[in-house]
Coordinates of C-alpha atoms in Angstrom, one line a residue:
X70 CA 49.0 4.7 -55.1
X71 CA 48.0 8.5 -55.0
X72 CA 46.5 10.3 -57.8
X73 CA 46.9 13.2 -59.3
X74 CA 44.1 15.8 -58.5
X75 CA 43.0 15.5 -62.7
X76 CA 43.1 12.3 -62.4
X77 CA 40.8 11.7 -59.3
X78 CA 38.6 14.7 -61.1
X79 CA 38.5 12.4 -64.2
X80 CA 37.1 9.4 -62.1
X81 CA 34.9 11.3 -60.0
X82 CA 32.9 12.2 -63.3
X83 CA 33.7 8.4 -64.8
X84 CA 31.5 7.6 -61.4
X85 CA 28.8 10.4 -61.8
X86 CA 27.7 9.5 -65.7
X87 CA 28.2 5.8 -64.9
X88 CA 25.4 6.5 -61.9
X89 CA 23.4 8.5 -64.1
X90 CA 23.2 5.5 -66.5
X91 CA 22.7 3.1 -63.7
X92 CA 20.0 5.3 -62.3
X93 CA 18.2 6.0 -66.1
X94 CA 18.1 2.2 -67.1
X95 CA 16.9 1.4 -64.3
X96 CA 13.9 3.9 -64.2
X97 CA 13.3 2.7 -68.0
X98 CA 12.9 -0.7 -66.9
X99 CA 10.5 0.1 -64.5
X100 CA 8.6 2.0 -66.8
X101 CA 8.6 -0.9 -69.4
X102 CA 7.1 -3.3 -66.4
X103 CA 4.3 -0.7 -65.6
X104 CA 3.0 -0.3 -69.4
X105 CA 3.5 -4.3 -70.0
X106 CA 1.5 -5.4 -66.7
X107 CA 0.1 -2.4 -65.2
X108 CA 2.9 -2.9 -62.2
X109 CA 6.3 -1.3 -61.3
X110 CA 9.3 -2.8 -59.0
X111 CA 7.9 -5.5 -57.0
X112 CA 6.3 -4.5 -53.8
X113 CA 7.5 -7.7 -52.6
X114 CA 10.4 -10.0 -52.3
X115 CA 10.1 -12.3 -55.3
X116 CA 10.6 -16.3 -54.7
X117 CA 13.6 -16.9 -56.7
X118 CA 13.3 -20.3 -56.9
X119 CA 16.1 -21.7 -54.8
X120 CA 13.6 -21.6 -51.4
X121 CA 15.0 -18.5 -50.7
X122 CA 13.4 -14.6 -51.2
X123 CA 15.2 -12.3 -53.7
X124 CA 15.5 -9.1 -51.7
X125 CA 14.8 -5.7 -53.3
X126 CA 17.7 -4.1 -54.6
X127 CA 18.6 -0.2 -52.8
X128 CA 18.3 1.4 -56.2
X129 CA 14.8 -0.1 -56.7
X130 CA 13.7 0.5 -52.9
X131 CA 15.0 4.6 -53.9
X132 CA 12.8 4.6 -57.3
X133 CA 9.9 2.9 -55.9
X134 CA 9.9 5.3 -53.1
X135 CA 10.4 8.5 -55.0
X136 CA 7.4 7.2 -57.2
X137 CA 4.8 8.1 -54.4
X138 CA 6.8 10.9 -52.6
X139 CA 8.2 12.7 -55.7
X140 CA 10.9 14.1 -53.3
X141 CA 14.3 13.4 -54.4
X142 CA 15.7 14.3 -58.0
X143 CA 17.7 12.2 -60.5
X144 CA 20.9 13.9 -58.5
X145 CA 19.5 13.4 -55.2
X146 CA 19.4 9.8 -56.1
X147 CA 22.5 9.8 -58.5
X148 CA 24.4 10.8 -54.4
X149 CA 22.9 7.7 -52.9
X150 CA 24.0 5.3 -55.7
X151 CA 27.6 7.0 -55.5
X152 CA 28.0 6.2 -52.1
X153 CA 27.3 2.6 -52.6
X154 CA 29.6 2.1 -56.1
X155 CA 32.3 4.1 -54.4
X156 CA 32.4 2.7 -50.7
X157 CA 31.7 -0.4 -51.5
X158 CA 34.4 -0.6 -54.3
X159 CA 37.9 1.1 -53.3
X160 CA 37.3 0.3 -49.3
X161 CA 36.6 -3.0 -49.6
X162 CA 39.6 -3.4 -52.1
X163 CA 42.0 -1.9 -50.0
X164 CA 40.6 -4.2 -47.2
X165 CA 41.1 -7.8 -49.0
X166 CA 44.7 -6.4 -50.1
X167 CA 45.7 -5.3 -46.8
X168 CA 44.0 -8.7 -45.2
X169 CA 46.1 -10.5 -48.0
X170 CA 49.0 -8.7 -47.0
X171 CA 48.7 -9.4 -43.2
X172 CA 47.9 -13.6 -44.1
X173 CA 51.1 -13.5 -46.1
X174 CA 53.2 -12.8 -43.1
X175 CA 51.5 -14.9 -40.9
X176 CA 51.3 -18.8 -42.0
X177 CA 50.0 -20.2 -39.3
X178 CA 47.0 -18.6 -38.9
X179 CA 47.0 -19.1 -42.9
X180 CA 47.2 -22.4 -42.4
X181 CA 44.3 -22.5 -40.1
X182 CA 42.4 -20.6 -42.6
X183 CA 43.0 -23.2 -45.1
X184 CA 41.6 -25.5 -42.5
X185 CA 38.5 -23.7 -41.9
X186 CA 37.8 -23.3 -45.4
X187 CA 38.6 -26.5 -46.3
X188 CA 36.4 -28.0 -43.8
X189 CA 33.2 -25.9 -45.6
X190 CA 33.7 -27.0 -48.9
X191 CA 35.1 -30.6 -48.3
X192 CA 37.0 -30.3 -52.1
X193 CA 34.5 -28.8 -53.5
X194 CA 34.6 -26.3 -56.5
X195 CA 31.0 -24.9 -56.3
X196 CA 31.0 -20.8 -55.3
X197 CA 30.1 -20.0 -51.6
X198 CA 26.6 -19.4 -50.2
X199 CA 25.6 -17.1 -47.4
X200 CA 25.8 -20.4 -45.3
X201 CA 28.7 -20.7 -46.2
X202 CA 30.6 -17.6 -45.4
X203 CA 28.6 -17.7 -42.0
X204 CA 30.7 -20.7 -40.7
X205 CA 33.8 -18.7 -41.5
X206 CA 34.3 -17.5 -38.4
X207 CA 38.4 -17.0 -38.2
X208 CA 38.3 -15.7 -41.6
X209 CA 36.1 -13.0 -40.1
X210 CA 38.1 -12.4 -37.4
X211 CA 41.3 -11.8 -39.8
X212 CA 39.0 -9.6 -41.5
X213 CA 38.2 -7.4 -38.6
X214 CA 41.7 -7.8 -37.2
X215 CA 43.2 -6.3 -40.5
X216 CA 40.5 -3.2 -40.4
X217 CA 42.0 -2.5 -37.2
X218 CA 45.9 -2.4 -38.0
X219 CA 44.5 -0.6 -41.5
X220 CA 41.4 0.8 -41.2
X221 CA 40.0 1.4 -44.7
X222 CA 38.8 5.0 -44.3
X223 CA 41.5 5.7 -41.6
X224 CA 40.1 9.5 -40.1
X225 CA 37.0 11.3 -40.2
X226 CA 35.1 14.3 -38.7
X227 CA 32.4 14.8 -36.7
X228 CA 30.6 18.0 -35.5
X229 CA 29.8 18.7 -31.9
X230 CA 26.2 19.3 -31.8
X231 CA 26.6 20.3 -27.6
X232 CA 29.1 21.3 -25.1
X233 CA 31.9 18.6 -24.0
X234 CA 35.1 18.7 -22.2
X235 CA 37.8 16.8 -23.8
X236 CA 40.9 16.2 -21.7
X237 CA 40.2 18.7 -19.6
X238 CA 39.2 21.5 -22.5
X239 CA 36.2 22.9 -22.6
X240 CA 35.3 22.0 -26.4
X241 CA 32.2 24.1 -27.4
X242 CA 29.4 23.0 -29.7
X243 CA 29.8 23.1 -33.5
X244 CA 33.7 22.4 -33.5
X245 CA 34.5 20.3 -36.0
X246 CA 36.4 17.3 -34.3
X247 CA 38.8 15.1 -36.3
X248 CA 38.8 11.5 -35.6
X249 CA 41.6 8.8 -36.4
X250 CA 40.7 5.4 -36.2
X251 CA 44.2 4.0 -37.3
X252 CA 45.8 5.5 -33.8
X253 CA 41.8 4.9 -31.9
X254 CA 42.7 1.2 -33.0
X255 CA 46.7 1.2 -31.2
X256 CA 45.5 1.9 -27.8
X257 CA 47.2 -0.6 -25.7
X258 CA 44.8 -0.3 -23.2
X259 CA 42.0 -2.2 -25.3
X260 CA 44.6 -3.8 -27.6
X261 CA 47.7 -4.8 -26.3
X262 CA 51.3 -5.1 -28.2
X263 CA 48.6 -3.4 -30.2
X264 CA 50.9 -3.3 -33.6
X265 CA 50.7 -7.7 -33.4
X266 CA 48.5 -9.1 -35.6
X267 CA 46.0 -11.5 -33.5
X268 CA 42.9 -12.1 -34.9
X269 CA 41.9 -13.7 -31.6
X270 CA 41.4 -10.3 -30.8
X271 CA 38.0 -10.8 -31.8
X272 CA 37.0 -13.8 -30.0
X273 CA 33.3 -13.3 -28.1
X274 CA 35.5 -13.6 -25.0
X275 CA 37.6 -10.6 -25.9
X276 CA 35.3 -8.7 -27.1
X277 CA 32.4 -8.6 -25.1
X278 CA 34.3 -5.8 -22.0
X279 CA 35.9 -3.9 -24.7
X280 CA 34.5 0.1 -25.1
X281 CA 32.3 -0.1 -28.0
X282 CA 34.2 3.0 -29.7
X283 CA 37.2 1.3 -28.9
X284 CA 37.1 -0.2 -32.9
X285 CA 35.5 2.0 -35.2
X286 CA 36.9 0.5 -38.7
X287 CA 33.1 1.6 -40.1
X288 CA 33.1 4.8 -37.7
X289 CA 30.4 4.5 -35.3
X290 CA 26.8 6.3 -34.1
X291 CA 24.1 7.4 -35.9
X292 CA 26.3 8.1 -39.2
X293 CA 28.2 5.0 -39.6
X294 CA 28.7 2.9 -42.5
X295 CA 25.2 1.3 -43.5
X296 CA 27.4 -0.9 -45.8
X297 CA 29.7 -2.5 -43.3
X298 CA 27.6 -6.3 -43.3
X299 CA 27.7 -6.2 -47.1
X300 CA 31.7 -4.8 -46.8
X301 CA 32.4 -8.2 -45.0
X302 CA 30.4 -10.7 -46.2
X303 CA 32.1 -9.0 -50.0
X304 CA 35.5 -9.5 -48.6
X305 CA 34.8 -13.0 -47.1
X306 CA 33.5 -14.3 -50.8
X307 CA 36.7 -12.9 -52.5
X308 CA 39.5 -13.7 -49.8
X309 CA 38.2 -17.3 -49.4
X310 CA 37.7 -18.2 -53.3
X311 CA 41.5 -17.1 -53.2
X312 CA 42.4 -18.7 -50.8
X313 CA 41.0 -21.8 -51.7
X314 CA 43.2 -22.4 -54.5
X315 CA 46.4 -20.4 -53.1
X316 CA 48.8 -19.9 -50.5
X317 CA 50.0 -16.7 -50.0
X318 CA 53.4 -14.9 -48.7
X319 CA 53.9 -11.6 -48.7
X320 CA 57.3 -9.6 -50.1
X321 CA 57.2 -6.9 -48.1
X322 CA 57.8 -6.8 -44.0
X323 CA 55.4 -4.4 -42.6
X324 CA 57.9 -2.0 -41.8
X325 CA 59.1 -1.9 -45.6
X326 CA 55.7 -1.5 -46.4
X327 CA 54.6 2.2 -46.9
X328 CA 51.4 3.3 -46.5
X329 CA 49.2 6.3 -48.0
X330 CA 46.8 8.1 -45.5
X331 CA 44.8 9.6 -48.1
X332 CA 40.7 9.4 -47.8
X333 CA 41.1 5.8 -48.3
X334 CA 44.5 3.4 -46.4
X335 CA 46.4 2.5 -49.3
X336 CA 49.4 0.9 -49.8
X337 CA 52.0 2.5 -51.6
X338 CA 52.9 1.3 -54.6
X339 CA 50.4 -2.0 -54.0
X340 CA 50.8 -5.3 -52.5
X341 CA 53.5 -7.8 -53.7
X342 CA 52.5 -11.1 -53.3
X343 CA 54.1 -14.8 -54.2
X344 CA 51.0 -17.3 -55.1
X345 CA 51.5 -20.9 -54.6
X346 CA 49.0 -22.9 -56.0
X347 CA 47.5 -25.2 -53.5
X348 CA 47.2 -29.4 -54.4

């Protein structure tokens, strides 16, 4: 739902002080490894254990960094870390409700998510590893399929840096061009009865002639989304633990259900769901 203008003020300084104190405990730990063993952050991937290397975290690569360079300040920093607790939290919850959404009207490709699922885990209660969510291949594919009929960050802007001609307009450099992915995402010409939800869309096969700017769900060039791996794998791990244990069906039709165009696609007034608890 749409906030008020206080009330997105309000969170936007919830986020900045919760960065701050992300960014300041973080900086204390690292000064409490240096004067214990004469070392910082790990220059290296640690061995965690499990065969596998733990990987250094963004934050850490930013402080260990700025350690030697001395170039960015506290806010500098404080921007970076925002971008990564706010796009990776309300986009990628708008994407597993919408993906929920689209699954609930659609129970045979449910069903065959159950299958694929089911097929990993064999029973199994145990949580999902990276293997894991590589083999789920149609659930990715519903994934990307839903970012296309509801893009989670739905328009965005661009600045020519030279000269183009645009339909047959001569558009000069440093216009300020507005781009809208939900209607980039309905042309029938790379997607057609483009408003049908097909996750076969997405197939290698069907795929491999389309225009690469033809789906830009994490808008596209130099400037896209540096979080769009991490978005999916995040929304594979949550949509599969639910659907492990549920089936789902939505309330709405998606003509009943409204949508709000605001920075982020949201549904209006959320998504009704019926849960039925799988045997």
């Amino acid at each position: 739902m749409g906030q008020s203008s206080d009330s997105h003020h309000t969170s936007t300084l919830k986020f900045a002080s919760s960065s701050f104190q992300v960014i300041r405990d973080r900086k204390e730990l690292l000064r409490r490894q240096r004067e214990s063993n004469g070392e910082g952050i790990p220059a290296k991937p640690e061995d965690t254990g499990l065969g596998v290397k733990k990987r250094l975290a963004f934050l850490d690569l930013l402080l260990q960094g700025n350690e030697k360079s001395n170039q960015l300040s506290d806010d500098d920093v404080r921007e970076e870390v925002d971008t990564f607790m706010f796009e990776g939290h309300d986009t990628t919850t708008a994407g597993m409700s919408w993906a929920l959404f689209l699954l609930g009207l659609a129970p045979d490709v449910q069903k065959r998510v159950h299958q694929e699922i089911d097929s990993i885990f064999a029973g199994s209660d145990r949580p999902a590893t990276m293997a894991d969510l590589a083999e789920m291949k149609l659930l990715e594919r519903c994934l990307k399929e839903t970012l296309r009929l509801y893009p989670s960050v739905s328009f965005f802007g661009r600045t020519l840096s030279e000269d183009i001609t645009l339909g047959g307009y001569h558009v000069p450099a440093g216009t300020l061009l507005g781009v809208h992915a939900y209607h980039v995402h309905r042309d029938e010409r790379f997607f057609p009865d483009a408003e049908k939800f097909d996750p076969d869309r997405f197939l290698p096969e069907n795929t491999e002639s389309r225009h690469p700017y033809a789906y830009i769900p994490f808008s596209a060039g130099p400037r896209n989304c540096i979080g769009q791996k991490f978005a999916l794998l995040e929304e594979k791990s949550v949509i599969s633990a639910v659907l492990r244990r549920y089936r789902v069906r939505s309330a709405l039709t998606r003509d009943q259900q409204l949508i709000n165009h605001e920075l982020i696609t949201r549904p209006k007034d959320g998504i009704r769901l019926y849960l039925e608890k799988r045997k």
